[in-house]
Coordinates of C-alpha atoms and ligand atoms in Angstrom, one line a residue:
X1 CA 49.5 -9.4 -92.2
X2 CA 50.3 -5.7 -91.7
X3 CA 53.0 -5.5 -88.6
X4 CA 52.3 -5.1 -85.5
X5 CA 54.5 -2.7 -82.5
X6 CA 55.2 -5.1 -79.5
X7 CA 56.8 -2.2 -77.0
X8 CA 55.7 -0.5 -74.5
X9 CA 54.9 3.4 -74.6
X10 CA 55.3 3.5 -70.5
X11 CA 58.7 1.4 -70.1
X12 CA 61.2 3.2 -68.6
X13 CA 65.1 2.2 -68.8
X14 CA 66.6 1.1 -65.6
X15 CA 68.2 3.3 -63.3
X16 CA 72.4 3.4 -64.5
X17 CA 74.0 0.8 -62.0
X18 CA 76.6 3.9 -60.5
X19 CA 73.0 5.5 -59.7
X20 CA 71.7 2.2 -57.7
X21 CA 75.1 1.3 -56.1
X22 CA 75.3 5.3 -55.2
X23 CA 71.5 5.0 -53.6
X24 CA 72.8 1.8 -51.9
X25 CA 75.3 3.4 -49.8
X26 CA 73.2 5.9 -48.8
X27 CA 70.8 4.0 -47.7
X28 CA 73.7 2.1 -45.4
X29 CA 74.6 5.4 -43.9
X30 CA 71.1 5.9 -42.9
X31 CA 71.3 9.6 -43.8
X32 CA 68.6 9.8 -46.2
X33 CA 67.5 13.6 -44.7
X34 CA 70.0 16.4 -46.5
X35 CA 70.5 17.9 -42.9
X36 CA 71.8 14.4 -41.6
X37 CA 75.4 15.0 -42.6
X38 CA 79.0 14.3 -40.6
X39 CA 81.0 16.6 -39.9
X40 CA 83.0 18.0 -42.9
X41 CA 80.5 15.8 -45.1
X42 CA 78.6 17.7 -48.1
X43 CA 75.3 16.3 -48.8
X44 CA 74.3 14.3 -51.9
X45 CA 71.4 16.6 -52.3
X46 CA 74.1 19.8 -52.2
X47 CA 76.3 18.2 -54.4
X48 CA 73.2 17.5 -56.9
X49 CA 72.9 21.2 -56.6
X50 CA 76.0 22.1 -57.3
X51 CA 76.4 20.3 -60.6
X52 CA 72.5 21.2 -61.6
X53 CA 73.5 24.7 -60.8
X54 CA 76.7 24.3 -63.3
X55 CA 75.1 22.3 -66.3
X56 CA 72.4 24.6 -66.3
X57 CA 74.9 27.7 -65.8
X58 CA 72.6 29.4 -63.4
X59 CA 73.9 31.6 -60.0
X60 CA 71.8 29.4 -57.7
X61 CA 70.1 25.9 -57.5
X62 CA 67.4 24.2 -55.1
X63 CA 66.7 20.8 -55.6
X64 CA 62.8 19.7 -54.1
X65 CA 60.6 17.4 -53.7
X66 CA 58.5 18.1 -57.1
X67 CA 58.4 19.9 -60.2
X68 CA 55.2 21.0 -59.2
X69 CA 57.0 22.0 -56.1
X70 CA 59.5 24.2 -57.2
X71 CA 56.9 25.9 -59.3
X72 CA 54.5 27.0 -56.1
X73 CA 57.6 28.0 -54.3
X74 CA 58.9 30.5 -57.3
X75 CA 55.9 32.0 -57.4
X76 CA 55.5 32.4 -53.6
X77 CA 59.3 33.9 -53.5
X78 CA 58.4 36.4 -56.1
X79 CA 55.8 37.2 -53.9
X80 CA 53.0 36.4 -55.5
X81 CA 49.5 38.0 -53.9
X82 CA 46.4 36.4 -53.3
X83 CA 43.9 36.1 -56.5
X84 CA 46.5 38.0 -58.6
X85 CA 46.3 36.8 -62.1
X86 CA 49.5 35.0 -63.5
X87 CA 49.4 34.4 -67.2
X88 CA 50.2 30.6 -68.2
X89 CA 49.9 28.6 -71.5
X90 CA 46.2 27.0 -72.3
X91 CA 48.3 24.0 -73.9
X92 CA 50.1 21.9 -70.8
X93 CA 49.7 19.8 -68.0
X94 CA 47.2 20.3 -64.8
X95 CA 50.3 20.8 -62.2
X96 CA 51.1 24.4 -64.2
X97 CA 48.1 25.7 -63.4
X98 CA 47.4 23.8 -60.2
X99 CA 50.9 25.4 -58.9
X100 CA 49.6 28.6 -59.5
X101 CA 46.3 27.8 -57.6
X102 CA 47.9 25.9 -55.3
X103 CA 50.7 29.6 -54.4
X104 CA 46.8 31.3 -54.3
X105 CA 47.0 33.1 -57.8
X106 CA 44.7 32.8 -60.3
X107 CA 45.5 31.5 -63.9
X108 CA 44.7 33.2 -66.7
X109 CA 45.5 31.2 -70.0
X110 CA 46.9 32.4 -73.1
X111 CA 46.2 31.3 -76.9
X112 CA 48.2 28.2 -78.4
X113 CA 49.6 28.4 -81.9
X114 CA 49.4 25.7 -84.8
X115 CA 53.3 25.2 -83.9
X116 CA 52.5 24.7 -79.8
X117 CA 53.9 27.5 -78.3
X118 CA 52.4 30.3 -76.4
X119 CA 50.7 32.9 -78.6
X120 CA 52.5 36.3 -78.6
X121 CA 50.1 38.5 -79.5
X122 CA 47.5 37.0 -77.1
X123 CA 50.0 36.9 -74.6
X124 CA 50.5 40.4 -75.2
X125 CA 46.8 41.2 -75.2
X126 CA 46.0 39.8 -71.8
X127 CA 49.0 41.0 -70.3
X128 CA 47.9 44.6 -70.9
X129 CA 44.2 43.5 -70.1
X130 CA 45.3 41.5 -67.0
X131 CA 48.2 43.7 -65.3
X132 CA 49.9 40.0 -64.7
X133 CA 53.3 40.8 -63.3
X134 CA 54.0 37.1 -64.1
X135 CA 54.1 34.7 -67.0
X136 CA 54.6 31.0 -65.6
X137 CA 55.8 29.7 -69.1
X138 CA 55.4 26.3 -70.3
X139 CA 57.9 24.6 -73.0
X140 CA 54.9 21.8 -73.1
X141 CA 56.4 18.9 -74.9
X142 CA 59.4 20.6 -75.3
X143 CA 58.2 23.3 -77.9
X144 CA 59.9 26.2 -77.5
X145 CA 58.9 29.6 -78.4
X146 CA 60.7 32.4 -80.1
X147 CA 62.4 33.6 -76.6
X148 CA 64.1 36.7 -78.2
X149 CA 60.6 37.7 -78.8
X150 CA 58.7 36.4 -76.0
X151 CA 60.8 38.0 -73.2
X152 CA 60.4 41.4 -75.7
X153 CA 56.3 41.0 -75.0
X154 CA 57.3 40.7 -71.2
X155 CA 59.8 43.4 -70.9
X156 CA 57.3 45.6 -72.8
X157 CA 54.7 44.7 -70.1
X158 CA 56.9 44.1 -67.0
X159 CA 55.6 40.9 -66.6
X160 CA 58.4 38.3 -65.1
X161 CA 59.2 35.0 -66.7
X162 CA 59.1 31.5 -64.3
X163 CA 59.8 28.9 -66.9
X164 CA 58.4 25.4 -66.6
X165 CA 61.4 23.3 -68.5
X166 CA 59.5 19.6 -67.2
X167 CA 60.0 18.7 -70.7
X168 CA 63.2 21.2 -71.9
X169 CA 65.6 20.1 -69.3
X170 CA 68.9 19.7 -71.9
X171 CA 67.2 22.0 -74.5
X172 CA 68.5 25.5 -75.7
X173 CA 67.1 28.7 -77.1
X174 CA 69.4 29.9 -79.7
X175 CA 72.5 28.2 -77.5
X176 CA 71.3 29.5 -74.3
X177 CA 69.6 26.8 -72.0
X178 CA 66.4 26.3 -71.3
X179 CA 65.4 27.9 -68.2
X180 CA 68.2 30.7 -68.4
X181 CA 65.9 33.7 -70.0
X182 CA 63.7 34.4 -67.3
X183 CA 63.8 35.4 -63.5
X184 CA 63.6 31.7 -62.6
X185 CA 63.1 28.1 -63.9
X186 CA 61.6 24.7 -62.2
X187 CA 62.7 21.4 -63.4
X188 CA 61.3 18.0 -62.6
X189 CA 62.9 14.8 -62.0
X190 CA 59.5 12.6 -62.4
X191 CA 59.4 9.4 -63.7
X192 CA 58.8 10.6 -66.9
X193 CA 60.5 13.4 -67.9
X194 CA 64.1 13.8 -68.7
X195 CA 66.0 12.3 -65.7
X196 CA 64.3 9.7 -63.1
X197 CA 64.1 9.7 -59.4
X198 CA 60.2 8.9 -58.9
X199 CA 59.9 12.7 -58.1
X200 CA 61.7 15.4 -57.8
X201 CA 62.8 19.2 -59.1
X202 CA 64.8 21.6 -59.1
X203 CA 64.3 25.2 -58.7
X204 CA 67.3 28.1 -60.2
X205 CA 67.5 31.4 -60.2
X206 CA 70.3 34.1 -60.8
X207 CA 68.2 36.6 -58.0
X208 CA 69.8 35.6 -54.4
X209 CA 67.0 37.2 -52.3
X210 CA 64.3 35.1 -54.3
X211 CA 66.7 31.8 -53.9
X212 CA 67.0 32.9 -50.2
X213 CA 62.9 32.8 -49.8
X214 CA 62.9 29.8 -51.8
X215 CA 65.0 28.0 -49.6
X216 CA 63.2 29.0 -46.4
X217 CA 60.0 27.7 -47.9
X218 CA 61.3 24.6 -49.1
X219 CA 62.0 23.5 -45.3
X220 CA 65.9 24.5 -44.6
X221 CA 65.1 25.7 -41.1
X222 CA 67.5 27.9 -39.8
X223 CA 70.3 25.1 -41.9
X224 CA 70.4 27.1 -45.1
X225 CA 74.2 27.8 -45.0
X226 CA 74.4 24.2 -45.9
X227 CA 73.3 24.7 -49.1
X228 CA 76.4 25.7 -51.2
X229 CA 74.3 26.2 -54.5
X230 CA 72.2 28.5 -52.6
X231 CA 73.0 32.7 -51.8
X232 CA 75.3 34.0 -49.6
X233 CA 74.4 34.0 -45.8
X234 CA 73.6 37.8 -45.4
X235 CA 70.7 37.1 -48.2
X236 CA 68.7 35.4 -45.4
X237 CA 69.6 37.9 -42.5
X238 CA 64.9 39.0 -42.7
X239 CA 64.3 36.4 -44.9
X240 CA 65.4 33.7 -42.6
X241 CA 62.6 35.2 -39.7
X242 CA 60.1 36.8 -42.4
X243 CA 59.0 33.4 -44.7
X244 CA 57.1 30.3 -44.2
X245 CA 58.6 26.9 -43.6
X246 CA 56.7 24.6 -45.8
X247 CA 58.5 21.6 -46.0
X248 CA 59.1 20.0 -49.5
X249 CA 62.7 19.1 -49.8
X250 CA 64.5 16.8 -51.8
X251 CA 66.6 13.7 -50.2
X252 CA 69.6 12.2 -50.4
X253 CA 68.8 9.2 -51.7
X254 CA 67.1 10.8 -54.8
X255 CA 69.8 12.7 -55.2
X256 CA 72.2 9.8 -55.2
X257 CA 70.0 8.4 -58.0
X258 CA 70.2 11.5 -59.7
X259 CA 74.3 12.5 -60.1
X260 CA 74.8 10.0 -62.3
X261 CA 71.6 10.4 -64.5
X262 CA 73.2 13.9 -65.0
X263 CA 76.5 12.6 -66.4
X264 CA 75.0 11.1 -69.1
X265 CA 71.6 13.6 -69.7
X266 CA 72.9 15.0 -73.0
X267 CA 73.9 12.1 -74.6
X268 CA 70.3 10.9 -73.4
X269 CA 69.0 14.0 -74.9
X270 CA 70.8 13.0 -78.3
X271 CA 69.1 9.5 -78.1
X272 CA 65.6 11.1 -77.6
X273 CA 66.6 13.3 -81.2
X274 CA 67.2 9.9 -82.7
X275 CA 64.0 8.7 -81.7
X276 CA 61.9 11.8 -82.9
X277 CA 63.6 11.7 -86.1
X278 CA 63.0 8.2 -86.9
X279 CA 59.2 8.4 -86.4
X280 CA 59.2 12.2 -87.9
X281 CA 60.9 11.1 -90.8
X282 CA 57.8 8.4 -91.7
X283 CA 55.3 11.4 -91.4
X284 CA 57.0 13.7 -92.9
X285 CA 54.7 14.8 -96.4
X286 CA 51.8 12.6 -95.6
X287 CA 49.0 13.9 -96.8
X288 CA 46.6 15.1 -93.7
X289 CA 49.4 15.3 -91.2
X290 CA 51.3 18.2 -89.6
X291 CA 54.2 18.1 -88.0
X292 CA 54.6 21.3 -85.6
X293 CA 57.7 23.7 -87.3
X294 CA 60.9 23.9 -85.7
X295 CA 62.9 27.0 -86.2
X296 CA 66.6 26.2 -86.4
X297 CA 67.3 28.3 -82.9
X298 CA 64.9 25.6 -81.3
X299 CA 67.5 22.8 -80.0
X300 CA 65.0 20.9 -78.8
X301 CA 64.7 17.8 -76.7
X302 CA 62.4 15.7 -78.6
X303 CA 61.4 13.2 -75.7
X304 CA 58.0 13.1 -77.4
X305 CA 56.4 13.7 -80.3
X306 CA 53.3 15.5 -81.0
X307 CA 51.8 16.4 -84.9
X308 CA 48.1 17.6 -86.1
X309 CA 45.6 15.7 -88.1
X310 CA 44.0 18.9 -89.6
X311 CA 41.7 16.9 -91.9
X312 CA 40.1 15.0 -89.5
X313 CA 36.5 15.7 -87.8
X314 CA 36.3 13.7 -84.3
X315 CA 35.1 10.8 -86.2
X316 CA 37.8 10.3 -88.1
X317 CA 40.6 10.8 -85.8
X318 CA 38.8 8.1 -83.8
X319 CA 39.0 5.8 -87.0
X320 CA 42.7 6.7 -87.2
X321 CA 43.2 6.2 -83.4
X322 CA 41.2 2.8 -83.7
X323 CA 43.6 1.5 -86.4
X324 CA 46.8 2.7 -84.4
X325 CA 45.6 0.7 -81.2
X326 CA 44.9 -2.5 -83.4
X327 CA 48.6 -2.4 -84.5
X328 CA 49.7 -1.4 -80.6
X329 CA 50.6 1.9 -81.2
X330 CA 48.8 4.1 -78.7
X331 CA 48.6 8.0 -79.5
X332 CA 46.7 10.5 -77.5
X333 CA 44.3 12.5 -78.8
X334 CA 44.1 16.2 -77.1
X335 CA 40.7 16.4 -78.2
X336 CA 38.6 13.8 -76.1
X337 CA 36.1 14.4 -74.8
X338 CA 36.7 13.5 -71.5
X339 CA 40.3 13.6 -69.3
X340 CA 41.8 10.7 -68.7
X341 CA 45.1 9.9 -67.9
X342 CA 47.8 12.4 -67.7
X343 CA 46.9 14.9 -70.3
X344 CA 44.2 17.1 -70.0
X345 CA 42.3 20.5 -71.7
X346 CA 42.2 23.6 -70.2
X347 CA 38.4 23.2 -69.7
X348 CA 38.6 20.8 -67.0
X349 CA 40.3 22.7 -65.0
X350 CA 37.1 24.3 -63.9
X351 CA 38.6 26.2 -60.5
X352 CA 40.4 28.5 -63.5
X353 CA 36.9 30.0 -64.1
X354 CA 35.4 30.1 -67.6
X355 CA 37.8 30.6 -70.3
X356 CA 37.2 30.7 -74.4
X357 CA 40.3 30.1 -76.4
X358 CA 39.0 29.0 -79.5
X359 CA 42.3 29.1 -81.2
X360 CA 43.9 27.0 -78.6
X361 CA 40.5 24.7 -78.9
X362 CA 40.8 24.2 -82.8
X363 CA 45.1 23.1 -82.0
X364 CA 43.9 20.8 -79.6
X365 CA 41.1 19.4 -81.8
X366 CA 43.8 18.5 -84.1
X367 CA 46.8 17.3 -81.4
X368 CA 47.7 13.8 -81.4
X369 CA 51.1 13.0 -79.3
X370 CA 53.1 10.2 -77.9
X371 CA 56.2 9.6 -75.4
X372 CA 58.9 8.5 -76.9
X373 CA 60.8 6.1 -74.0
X374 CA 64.4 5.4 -74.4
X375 CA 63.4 1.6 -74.6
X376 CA 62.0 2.4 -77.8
X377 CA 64.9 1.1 -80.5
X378 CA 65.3 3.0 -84.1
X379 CA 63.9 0.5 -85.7
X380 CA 60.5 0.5 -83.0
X381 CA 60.2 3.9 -83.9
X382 CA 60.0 3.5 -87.3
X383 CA 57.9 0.9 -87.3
X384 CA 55.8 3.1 -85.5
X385 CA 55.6 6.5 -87.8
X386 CA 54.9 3.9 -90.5
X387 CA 52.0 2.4 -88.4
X388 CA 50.8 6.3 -88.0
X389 CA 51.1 6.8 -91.7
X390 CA 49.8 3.7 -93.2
X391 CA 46.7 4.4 -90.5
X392 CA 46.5 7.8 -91.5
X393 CA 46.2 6.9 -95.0
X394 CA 43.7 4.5 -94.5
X395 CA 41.4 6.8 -92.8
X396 CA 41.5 9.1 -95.4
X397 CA 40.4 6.4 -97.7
X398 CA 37.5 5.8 -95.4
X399 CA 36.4 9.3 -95.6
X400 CA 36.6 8.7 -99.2
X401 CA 34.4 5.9 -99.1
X402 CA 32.2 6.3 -96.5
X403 CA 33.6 3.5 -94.3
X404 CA 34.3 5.5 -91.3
X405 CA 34.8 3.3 -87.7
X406 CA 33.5 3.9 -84.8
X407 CA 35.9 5.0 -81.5
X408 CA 38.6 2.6 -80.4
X409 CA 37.9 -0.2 -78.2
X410 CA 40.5 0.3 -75.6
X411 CA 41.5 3.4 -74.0
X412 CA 44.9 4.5 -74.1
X413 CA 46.5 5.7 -70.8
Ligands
PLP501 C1 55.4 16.8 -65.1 C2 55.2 18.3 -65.4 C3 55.2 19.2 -64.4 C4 55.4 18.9 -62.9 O1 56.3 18.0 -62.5 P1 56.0 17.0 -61.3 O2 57.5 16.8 -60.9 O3 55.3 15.9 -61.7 O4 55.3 17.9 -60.2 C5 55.1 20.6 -64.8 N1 54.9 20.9 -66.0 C6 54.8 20.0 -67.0 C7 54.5 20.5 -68.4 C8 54.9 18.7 -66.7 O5 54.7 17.8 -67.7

């Protein structure tokens, strides 16, 4: 009998105890709404900010409701017009380019190379094509690209940078975070990204007038003074009267679940490294798999793990996915047909208008990933990136011999 994983890909670890007693007294107080405070009292969501603000060494921090959230709102506090194009990776996940929809842009994708990041010279083409003032860049999965030379391409172009860090919150470019190399940075606090609240994000930015706007949107009122992360009080003298409220703020009691998942992030971000190594090592010179390459100045946050099967037709990475599932390992597959679940191609997001990216198509074709939860022991995750290579061989024994299978049974979520 060949062994068999018994985890599960979704479990999450339970919130630290110093998190749930925190959340308890909060909800004894009553003052759940960041506004609701005593006199003399700082809120739990201001404090958040405060030390978000100083892990990630930026001027200013917002914490909202969503990392979709703070996305819309950076793009509306640069000032975003209607239908003006904003370039965005063709490789991540449908809030990126729903946020730009959703601030009334229009999202214009750029090529994805063999290593996951954003193409450069694509990105370069459309920017002179497109006149994009602004790049909403996405670390999907935590790839990071060559920033040195990314914010070069941008500079050339004057296009601004709004980084998407959902999945390199903890991560560094060449020792500077992740997040702290363009105009502004969004953060999420979702179940399943690097620190738990349900939902939640954070917005930070060095530039106190766009801080000032974001704040305003986000549903301060005229109570933006208590917001100690946030610019100084003359910032909002016009910007107070000139923006939209539209209400997406963070609570307390996330926020009280949140200080203490903080504390601990980089040693969680160490455990994640663990993790990825473990499995990475297994597939490591495997025939017929790919793992993405990592450039030294990459200190990545590995809270997944993602590699190509560049062999493999559709049918057989069906036959390989097939033999995964019967030993309960469950890998996505970019290339499906259909979106189901979380992840999604760019082609179904159909509001984006017709775009071709036929390099990004052929990555995606290839792109197999999975999360990799904290619950997940050493020893799971080896036991798992043998599963993927013992599978892997196997399929390419039934190429050899004809043998092929047909698509798994179940469908992973
Ligand atoms: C999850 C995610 C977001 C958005 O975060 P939410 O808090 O769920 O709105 C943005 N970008 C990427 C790449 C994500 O995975």
């Amino acid at each position: 009998m060949k062994p068999v994983f018994h985890g599960s890909f979704t479990a999450q670890e339970p919130i630290p105890a110093d998190a749930i007693a925190r959340a308890v007294e909060v909800m004894q107080s009553g003052r759940l709404h960041r506004y609701n405070t005593v006199p003399g009292e700082t809120a739990e969501t201001a404090l958040l900010e405060l030390e978000f603000r100083d892990y990630i060494g930026a001027r200013y921090c917002l914490a909202v409701a969503s990392g979709g959230y703070a996305m819309v709102t950076a793009l509306r506090a640069v000032g975003l017009r209607h239908d003006e194009p904003v370039l965005t990776n063709a490789f991540t996940l449908s809030p990126v380019p729903g946020a730009i929809a959703g601030a009334g842009g229009w999202p214009v994708f750029v090529e994805t190379t063999e290593d996951l990041v954003i193409d450069l010279e694509d990105l370069a083409r459309k920017a002179a094509d497109t006149k994009a003032r602004i790049l909403l860049l996405s670390h999907m999965r935590g790839h990071i690209v060559d920033m040195d030379a990314l914010i070069a391409v941008c500079r050339a172009h004057g296009v601004s940078v709004i980084e998407d860090c959902a999945h390199t919150m903890g991560a560094a470019w060449n020792g500077t975070k992740s997040g702290r190399h363009g105009l502004a940075a969004c953060y999420s606090t979702q179940t399943y990204k690097h620190m738990n609240s349900g939902e939640g994000g954070f917005l930070v930015s060095d530039d106190a007038e766009l801080m000032a706007r974001a704040t305003i949107l986000s549903g301060s009122y005229m109570l933006y003074g208590r917001h100690p992360a946030g610019p100084p009080a003359e910032t909002y003298r016009d910007i107070r009267l000139d923006t939209p409220n539209c209400s997406g703020r963070m609570d307390n009691l996330r926020a009280a679940i949140l200080r203490p998942q903080l504390a601990v992030l980089d040693r969680n971000c160490a455990r994640w490294n663990e993790r990825y190594e473990a499995v990475a090592d297994e597939l490591r010179n495997v025939p017929g798999i790919r793992l993405p390459h990592r450039p030294a100045k990459e200190q990545f946050v590995a809270s997944s793990i993602q590699f190509l099967v560049p062999d493999f037709d559709a049918r057989a990475v069906q036959d390989f996915l097939a033999r995964c599932l019967d030993r309960n390992v469950e890998i996505k597959w970019f290339g499906a047909p259909e979106p189901f679940a979380f992840t999604s191609r760019y082609e179904s997001w159909r509001y984006a208008g017709e775009q071709r990216l036929p390099k990004t198509d052929r990555v995606l074709d290839q792109l197999c990933d999975m999360r990799l939860p904290l619950t997940f022991s050493l020893e799971d995750c080896r036991l798992i990136g043998s599963i993927i290579r013992e599978s892997a061989l196997e399929t390419r024994a039934a190429i050899a011999s004809g043998t092929l299978r047909g698509p798994p049974v179940k469908e992973v979520s």
